[in-house]
Coordinates of C-alpha atoms in Angstrom, one line a residue:
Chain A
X27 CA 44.4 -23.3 47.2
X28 CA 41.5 -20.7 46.9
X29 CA 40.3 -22.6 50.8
X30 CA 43.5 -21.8 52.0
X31 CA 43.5 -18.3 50.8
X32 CA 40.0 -17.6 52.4
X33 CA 41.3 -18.8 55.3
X34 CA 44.3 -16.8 55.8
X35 CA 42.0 -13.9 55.2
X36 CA 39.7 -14.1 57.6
X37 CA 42.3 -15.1 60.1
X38 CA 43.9 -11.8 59.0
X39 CA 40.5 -9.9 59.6
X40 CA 41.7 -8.5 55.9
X41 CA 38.4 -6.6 55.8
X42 CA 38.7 -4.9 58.6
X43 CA 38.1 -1.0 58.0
X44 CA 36.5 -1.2 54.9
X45 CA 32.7 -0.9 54.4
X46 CA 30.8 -3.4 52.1
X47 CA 27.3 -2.9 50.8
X48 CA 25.9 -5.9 49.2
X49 CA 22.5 -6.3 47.9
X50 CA 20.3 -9.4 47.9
X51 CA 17.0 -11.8 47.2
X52 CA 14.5 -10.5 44.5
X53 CA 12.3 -6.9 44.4
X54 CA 8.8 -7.3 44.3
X55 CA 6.9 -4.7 41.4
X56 CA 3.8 -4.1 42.2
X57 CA 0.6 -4.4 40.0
X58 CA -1.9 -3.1 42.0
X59 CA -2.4 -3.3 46.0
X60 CA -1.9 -7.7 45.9
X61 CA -0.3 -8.6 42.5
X62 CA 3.2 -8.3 41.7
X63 CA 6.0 -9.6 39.6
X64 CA 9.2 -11.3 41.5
X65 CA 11.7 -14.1 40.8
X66 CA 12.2 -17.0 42.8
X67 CA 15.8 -15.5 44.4
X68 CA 15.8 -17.1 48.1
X69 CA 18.5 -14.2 49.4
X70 CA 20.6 -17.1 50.6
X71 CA 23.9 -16.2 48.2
X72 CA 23.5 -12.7 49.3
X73 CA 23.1 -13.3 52.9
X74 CA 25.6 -16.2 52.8
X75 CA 28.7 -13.4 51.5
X76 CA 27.2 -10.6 54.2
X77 CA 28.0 -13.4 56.8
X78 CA 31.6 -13.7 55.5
X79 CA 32.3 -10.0 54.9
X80 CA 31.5 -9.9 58.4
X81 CA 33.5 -12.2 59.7
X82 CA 36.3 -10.8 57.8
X83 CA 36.2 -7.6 59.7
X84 CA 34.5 -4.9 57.2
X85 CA 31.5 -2.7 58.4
X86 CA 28.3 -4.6 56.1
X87 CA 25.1 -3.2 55.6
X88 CA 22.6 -5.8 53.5
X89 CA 20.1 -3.8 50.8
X90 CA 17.8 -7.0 50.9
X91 CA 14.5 -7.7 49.2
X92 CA 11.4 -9.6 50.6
X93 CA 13.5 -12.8 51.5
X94 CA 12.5 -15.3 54.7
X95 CA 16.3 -15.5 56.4
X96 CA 17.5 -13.9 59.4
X97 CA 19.9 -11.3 59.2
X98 CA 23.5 -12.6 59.4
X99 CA 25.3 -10.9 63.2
X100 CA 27.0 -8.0 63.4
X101 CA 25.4 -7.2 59.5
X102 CA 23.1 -3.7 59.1
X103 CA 19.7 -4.3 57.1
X104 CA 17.7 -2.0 54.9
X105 CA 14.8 -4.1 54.0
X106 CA 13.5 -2.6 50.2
X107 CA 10.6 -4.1 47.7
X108 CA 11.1 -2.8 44.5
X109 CA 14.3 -2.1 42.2
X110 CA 13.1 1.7 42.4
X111 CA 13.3 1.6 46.6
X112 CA 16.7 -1.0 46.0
X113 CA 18.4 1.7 44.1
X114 CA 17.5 4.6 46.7
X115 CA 18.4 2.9 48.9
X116 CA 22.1 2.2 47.7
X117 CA 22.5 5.2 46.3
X118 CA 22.1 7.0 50.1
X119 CA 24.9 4.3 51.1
X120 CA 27.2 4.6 48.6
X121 CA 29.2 7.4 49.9
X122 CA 30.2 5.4 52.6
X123 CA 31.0 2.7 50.3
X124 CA 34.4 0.8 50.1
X125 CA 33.1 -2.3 48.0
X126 CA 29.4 -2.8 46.5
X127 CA 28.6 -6.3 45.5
X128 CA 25.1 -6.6 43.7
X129 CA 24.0 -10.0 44.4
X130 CA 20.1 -9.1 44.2
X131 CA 17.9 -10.7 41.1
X132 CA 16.6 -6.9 40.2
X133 CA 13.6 -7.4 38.1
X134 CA 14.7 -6.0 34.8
X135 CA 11.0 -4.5 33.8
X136 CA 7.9 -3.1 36.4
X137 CA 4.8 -2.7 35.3
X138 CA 4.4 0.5 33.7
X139 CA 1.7 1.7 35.6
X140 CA 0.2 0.7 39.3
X141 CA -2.9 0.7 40.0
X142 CA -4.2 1.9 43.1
X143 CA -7.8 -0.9 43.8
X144 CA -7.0 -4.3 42.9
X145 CA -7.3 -5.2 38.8
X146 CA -10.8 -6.7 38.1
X147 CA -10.6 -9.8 36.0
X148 CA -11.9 -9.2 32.3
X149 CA -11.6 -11.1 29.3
X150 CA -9.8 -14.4 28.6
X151 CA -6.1 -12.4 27.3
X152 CA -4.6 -9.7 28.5
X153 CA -1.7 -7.7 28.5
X154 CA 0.5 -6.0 31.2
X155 CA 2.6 -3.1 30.5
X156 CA 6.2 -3.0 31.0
X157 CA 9.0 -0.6 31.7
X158 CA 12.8 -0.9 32.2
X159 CA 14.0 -0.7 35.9
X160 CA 17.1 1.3 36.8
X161 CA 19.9 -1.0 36.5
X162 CA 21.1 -0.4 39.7
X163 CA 24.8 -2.0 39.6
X164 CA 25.8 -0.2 36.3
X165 CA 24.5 3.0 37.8
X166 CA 27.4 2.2 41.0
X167 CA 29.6 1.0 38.5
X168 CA 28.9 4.3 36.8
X169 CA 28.6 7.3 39.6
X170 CA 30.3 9.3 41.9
X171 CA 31.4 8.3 44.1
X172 CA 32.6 4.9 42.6
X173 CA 32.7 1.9 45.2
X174 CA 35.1 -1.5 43.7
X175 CA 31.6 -2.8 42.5
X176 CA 31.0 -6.3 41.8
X177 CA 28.1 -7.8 39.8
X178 CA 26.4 -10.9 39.1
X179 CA 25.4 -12.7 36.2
X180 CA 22.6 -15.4 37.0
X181 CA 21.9 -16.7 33.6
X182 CA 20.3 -20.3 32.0
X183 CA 22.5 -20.1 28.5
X184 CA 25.8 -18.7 27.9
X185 CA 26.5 -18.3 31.4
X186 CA 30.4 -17.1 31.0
X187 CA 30.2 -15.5 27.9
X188 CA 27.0 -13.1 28.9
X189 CA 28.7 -12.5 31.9
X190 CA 32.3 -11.6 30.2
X191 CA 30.2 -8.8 28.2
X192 CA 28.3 -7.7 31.2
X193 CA 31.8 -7.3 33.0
X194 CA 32.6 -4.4 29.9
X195 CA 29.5 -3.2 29.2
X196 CA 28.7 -2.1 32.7
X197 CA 32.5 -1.2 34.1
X198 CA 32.1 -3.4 36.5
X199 CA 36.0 -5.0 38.6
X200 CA 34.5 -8.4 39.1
X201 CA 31.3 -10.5 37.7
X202 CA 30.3 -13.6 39.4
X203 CA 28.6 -16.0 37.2
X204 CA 26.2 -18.6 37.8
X205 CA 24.2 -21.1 36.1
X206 CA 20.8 -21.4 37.3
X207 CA 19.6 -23.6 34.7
X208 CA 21.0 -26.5 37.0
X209 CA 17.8 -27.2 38.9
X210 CA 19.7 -28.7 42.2
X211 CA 21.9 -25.5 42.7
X212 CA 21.4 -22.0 42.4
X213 CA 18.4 -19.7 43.5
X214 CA 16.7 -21.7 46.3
X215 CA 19.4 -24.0 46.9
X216 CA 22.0 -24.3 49.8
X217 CA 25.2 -24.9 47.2
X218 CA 26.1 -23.2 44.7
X219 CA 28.8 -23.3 42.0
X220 CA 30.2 -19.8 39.8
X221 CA 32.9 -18.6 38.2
X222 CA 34.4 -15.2 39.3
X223 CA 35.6 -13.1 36.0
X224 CA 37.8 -9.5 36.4
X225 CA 39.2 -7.7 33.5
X226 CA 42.5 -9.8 33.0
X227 CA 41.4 -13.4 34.9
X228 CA 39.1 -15.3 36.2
X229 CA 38.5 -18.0 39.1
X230 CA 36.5 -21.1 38.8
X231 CA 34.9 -21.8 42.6
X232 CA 33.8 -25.7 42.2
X233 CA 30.2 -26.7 43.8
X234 CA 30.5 -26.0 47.9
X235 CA 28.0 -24.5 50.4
X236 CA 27.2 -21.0 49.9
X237 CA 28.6 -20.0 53.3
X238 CA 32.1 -21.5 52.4
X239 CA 31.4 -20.4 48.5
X240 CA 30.6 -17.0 50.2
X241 CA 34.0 -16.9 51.9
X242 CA 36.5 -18.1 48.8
X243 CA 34.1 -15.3 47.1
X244 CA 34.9 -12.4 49.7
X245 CA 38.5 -13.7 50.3
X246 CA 38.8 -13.4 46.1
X247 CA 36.9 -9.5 46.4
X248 CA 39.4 -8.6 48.8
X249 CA 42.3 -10.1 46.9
X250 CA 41.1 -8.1 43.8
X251 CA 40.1 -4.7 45.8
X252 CA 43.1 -4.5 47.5
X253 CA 45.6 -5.2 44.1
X254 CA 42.9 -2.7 42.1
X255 CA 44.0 -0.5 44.7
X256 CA 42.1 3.1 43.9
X257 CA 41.1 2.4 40.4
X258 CA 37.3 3.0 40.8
X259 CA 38.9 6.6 42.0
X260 CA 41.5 6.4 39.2
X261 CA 38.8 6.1 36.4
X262 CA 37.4 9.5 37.0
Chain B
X25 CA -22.8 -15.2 70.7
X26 CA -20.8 -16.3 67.7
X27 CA -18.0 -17.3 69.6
X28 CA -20.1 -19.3 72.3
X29 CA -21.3 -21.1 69.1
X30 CA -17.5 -22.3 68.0
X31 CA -16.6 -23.1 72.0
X32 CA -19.9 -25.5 71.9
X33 CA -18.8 -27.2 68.2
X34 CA -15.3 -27.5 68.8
X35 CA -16.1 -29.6 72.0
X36 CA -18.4 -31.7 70.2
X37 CA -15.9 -32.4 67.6
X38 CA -18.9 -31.4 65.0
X39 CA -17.0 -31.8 61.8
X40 CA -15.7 -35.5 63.0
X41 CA -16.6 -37.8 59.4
X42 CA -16.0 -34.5 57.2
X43 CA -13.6 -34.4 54.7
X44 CA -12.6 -30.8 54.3
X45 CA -10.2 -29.8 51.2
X46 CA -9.1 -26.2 51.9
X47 CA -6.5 -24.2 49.2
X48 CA -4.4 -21.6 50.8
X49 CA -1.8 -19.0 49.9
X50 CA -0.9 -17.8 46.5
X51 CA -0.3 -19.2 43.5
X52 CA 3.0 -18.6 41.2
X53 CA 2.7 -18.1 37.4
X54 CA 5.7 -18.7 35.6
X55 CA 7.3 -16.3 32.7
X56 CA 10.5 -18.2 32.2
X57 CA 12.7 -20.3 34.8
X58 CA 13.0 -17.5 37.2
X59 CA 10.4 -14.7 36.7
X60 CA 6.7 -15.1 37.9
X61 CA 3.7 -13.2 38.9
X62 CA 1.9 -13.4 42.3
X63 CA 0.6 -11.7 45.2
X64 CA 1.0 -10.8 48.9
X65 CA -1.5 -13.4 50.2
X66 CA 0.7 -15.1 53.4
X67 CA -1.3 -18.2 53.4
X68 CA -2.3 -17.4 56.7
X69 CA -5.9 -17.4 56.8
X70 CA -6.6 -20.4 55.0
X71 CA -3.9 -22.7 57.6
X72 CA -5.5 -21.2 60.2
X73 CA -8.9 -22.8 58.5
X74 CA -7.4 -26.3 58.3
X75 CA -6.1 -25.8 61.9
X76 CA -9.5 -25.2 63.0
X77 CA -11.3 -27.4 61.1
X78 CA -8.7 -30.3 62.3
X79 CA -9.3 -29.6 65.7
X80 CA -13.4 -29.7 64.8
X81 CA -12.5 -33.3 63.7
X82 CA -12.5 -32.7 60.5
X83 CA -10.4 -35.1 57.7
X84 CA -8.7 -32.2 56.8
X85 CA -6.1 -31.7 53.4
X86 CA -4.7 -28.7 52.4
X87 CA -3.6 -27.3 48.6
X88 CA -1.4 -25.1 49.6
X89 CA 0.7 -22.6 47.0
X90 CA 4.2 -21.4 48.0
X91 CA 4.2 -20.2 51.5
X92 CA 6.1 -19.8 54.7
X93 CA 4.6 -21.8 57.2
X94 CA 4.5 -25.3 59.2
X95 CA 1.8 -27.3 58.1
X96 CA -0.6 -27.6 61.0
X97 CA -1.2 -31.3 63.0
X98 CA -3.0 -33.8 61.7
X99 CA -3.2 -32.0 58.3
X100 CA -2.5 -33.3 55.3
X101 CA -0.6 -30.9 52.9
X102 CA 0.0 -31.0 48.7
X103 CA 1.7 -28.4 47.5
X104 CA 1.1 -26.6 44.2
X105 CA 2.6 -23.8 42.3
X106 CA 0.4 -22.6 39.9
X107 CA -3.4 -22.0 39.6
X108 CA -3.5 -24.7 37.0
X109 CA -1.7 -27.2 39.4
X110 CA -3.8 -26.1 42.0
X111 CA -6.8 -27.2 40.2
X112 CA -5.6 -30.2 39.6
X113 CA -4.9 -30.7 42.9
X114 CA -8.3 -29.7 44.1
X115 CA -10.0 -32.4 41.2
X116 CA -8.3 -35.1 42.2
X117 CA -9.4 -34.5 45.8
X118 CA -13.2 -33.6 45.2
X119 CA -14.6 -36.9 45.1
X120 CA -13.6 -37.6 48.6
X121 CA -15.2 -33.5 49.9
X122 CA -17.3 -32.8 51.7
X123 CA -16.7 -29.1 52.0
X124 CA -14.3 -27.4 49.5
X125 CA -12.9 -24.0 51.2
X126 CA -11.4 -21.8 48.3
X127 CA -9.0 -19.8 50.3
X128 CA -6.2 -19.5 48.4
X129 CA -5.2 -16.2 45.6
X130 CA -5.6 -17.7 43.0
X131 CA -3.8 -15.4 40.3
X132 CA -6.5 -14.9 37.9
X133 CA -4.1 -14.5 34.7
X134 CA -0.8 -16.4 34.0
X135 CA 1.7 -15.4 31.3
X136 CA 0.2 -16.9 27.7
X137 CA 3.8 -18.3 27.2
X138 CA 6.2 -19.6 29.5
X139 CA 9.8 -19.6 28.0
X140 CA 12.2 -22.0 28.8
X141 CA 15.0 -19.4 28.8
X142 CA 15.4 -16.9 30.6
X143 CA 13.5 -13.7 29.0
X144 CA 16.9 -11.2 28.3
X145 CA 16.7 -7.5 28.5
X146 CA 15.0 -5.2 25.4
X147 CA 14.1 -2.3 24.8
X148 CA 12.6 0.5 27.1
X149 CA 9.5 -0.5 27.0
X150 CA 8.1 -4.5 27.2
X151 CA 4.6 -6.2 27.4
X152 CA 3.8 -9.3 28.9
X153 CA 0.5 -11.4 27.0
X154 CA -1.7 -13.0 29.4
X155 CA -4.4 -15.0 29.2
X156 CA -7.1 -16.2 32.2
X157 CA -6.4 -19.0 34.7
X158 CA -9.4 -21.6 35.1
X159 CA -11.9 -20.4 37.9
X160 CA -10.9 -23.5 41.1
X161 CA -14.2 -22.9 42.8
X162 CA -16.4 -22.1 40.4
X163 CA -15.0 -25.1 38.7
X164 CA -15.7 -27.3 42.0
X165 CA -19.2 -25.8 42.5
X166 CA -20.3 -26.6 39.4
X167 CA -18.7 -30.1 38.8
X168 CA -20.1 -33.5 39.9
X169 CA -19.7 -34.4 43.0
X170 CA -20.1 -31.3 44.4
X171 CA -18.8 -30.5 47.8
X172 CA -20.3 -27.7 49.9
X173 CA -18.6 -24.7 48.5
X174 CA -16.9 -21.7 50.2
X175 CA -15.0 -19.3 48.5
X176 CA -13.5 -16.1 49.5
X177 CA -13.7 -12.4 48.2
X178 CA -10.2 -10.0 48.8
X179 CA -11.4 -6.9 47.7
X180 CA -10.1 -3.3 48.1
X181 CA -13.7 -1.5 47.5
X182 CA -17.3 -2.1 47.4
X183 CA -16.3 -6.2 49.3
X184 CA -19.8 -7.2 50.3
X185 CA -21.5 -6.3 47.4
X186 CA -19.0 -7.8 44.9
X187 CA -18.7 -10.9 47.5
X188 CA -22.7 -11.3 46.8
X189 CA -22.5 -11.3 43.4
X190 CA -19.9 -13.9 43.2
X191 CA -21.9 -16.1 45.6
X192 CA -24.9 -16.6 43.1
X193 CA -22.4 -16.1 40.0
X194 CA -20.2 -18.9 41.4
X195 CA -22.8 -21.1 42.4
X196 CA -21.3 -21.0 45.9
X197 CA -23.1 -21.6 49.2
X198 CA -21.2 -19.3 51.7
X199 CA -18.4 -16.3 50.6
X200 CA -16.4 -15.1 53.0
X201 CA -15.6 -10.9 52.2
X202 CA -12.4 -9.5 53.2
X203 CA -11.5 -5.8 52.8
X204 CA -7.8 -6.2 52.2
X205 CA -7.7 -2.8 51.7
X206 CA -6.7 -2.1 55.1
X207 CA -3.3 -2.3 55.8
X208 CA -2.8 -3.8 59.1
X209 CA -5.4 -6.2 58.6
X210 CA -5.7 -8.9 55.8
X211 CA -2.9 -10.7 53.6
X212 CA 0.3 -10.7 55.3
X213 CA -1.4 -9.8 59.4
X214 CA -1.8 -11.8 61.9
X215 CA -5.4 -10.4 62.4
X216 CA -8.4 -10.4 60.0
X217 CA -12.1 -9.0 59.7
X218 CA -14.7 -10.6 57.6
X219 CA -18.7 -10.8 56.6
X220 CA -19.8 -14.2 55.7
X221 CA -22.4 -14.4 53.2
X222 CA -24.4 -17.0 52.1
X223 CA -28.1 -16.8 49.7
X224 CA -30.4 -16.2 52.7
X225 CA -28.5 -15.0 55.4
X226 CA -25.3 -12.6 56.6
X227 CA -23.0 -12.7 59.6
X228 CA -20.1 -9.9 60.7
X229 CA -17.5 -11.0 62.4
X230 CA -15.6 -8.4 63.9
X231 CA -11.9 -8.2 64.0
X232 CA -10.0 -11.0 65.3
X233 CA -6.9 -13.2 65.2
X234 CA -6.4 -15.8 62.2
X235 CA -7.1 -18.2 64.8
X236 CA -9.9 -17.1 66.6
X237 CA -11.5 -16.1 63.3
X238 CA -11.1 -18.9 61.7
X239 CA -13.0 -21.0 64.6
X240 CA -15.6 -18.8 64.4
X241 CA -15.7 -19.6 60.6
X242 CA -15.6 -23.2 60.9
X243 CA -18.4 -23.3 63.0
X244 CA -20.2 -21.0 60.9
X245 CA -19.5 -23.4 57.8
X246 CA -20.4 -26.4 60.0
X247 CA -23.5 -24.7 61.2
X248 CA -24.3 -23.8 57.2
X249 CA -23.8 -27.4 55.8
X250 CA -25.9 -28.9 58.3
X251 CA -28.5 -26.7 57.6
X252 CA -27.8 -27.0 53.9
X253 CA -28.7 -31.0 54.1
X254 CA -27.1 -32.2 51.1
X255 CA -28.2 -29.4 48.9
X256 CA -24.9 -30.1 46.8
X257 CA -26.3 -33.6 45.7
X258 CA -30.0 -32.2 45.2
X259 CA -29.1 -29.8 43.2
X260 CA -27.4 -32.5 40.7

C-alpha cells in the first residue's frame, strides 16, 4: 500500500513547487585544531530522502555534515561542521522553506571551550567540558517563519515512546523513529527500518533500502504536508 | 640529493626481507553506541608509507583506524577502532617487525566509561571523565622484541623541539615532525612537509606530495636501520 502510494507520487511529480531543506550525517565539535567529538551518522538516510525529494519534483537543498557520499542530482549542498554552522546555516534557508526535515545526528553537547594549539597530554584522568548545542529542529519547529518540519528520533531504548514525546515537546508535524540499537541497520547501514508518528497517527515503514525507505518516507511528508495544509502558518 | 637516494633504493628493492608494521589514521573512542571522540587525521600519510614501503619490497601490514581509503597493493590491512584495539593489533604483530612506523593519531584520552545506552540530553552544562589511552609506540619501543621504531610528532607549535624530546622520551630511533598547523598542508591534504629526526642526526624535507614524501621517508628509514645494525636487539 504505502509502495504504491510512493509511487503514484512521484509519477505525479507531487513535490513539484515546493522547496525542501533537509539536513544530514553528524557535526563535528571541535576540541582544539585535530580533536573533536562526532557520532558515527554515515549521511546515507539523509542523502537517500534528498534523492527522493528530488525526484518528486521539489527544489532540495542538503545542510550536510562531514559525510563521504556524493551529492544526490539536481540536489543543492551547503557542506557545515558543527551544530553551531548547521543551525546558521538553516536558519538563512528557512525563509525559502516549504518543508524542513532534520535528519542530521546533531551532537547534543560541544566542548565548552576550544582551544586554539592542540591539548598537550597530562595526567592519567581528565575531564572535558560540555555545553548544550542549539537544538536546531525545535528552533524551526519553533520560529518564524515556520516550515512543516519533520524530526528524527534515533534512539537505542524506547525508540517510539521517546519519540511520541519529542513529537509534543518540540511542535514538531512528523517524527521518524529509528532503532539504532539493531547493529545490522541504522547509522552506517544501506537498510533501514522506522516508524513515522504525526499528531493523530502513525506509519510503520517495514525494513527496505533507504532509497525506497527514503521514497515511502517523502511520499508519507507530502501526504501529511499537503492535508496539514498551512498549519505551521496557522499556529502563529 | 634526498630524492636521488629513494630513486636508487626503490630500484634495488632495499627493504625486500623486511617486515614493516605501519598504523595509520585515527583512532575512535567510544562514549556510548553512537558518540565518540577523534580527530582530522585522513590516514593519508601513513598509506602512503605502506605504499612506499611495498613497492621498496617490504612485507608490509598496516593497522589502520577508520578511514576513507583503498588499501594499497600487496598490503595487508587490520582494521581497528580504538587506541586500545590498535595496540593490540600492533602486539600481536611485533614479533614478526622489523620496523614499527607509528603513524596513526592515536587519541591520547578515551572516555573513562563507555555506556551502553545512548547518553540522553541534561542539563546546560555536561562533563565528560577521561582517562589516558596506553602509549602504542612507546609501548613497542620499549617491549621485547623490539622493532626499529618510528613515530611521528603532529604539532601546532614549537614541532621539532617537542619531536626531540619524544625521540629520547619514547625510546624511539627516528621521529618524523609535522607542523599541522598549517592548513593546506598536513591531516586531511594531499601534500605534507616534514623534519626527520633521529639521536645523531636531522634531515628536512621540503614540501611534497604524500607519495613522493613518503619515498623519500622510506628510504630515509631504510638508510637509518641499516646504519642502526640491530641496535633494537643490542639494546635488550
Amino acid at each position: 500500500l504505502i509502495a504504491e502510494r510512493a509511487a503514484a507520487l512521484f509519477d505525479s511529480g507531487a513535490l513539484a513547487g515546493l522547496r525542501l531543506v533537509i539536513t544530514a550525517g553528524p557535526t563535528r565539535e571541535a576540541l582544539d585544531p585535530v580533536r573533536y567529538l562526532s557520532n558515527h551518522s554515515s549521511g546515507k538516510m539523509g542523502y537517500a530522502l534528498a534523492r527522493a525529494a528530488a525526484e518528486a519534483g521539489a527544489v532540495t537543498t542538503l545542510v550536510s555534515g562531514p559525510v563521504h557520499l556524493d551529492t544526490p542530482a539536481h540536489v543543492r549542498r551547503v557542506d557545515v561542521e558543527s551544530a553551531r554552522d548547521m543551525l546558521d546555516a538553516c536558519q538563512a534557508l528557512v525563509a525559502d522553506c516549504d518543508i524542513f526535515i532534520a535528519c542530521a545526528a546533531v551532537a547534543d553537547y560541544r566542548p565548552a571551550t576550544v582551544r586554539e594549539q592542540k591539548i598537550k597530554k597530562g595526567g592519567e584522568h581528565s575531564s572535558l567540558k560540555l555545553i548544550r548545542n542549539p537544538d536546531i529542529v525545535a528552533a524551526i519547529a519553533n520560529g518564524t517563519p515556520r516550515p512543516f518540519t519533520v524530526g528524527f528520533a534515533a534512539e537505542t531504548q524506547d525508540v517510539v515512546d521517546y519519540a511520541r514525546d519529542k513529537l509534543q515537546r518540540k511542535n514538531l508535524d512528523l517524527i521518524v523513529a529509528n532503532d539504532v540499537s539493531k547493529a545490522d541497520l541504522g547509522f552506517a547501514s544501506d537498510e533501514n527500518e522506522v516508524t513515522a508518528i504525526w499528531r493523530d497517527g502513525a506509519s510503520q515503514l517495514p525494513r527496505a533500502t533507504k532509497h525506497n525507505l527514503a521514497r515511502e518516507l517523502v511520499a508519507l511528508i507530502a501526504e501529511r504536508h499537503a492535508s496539514a495544509g498551512n498549519r505551521g502558518d496557522s499556529a502563529l
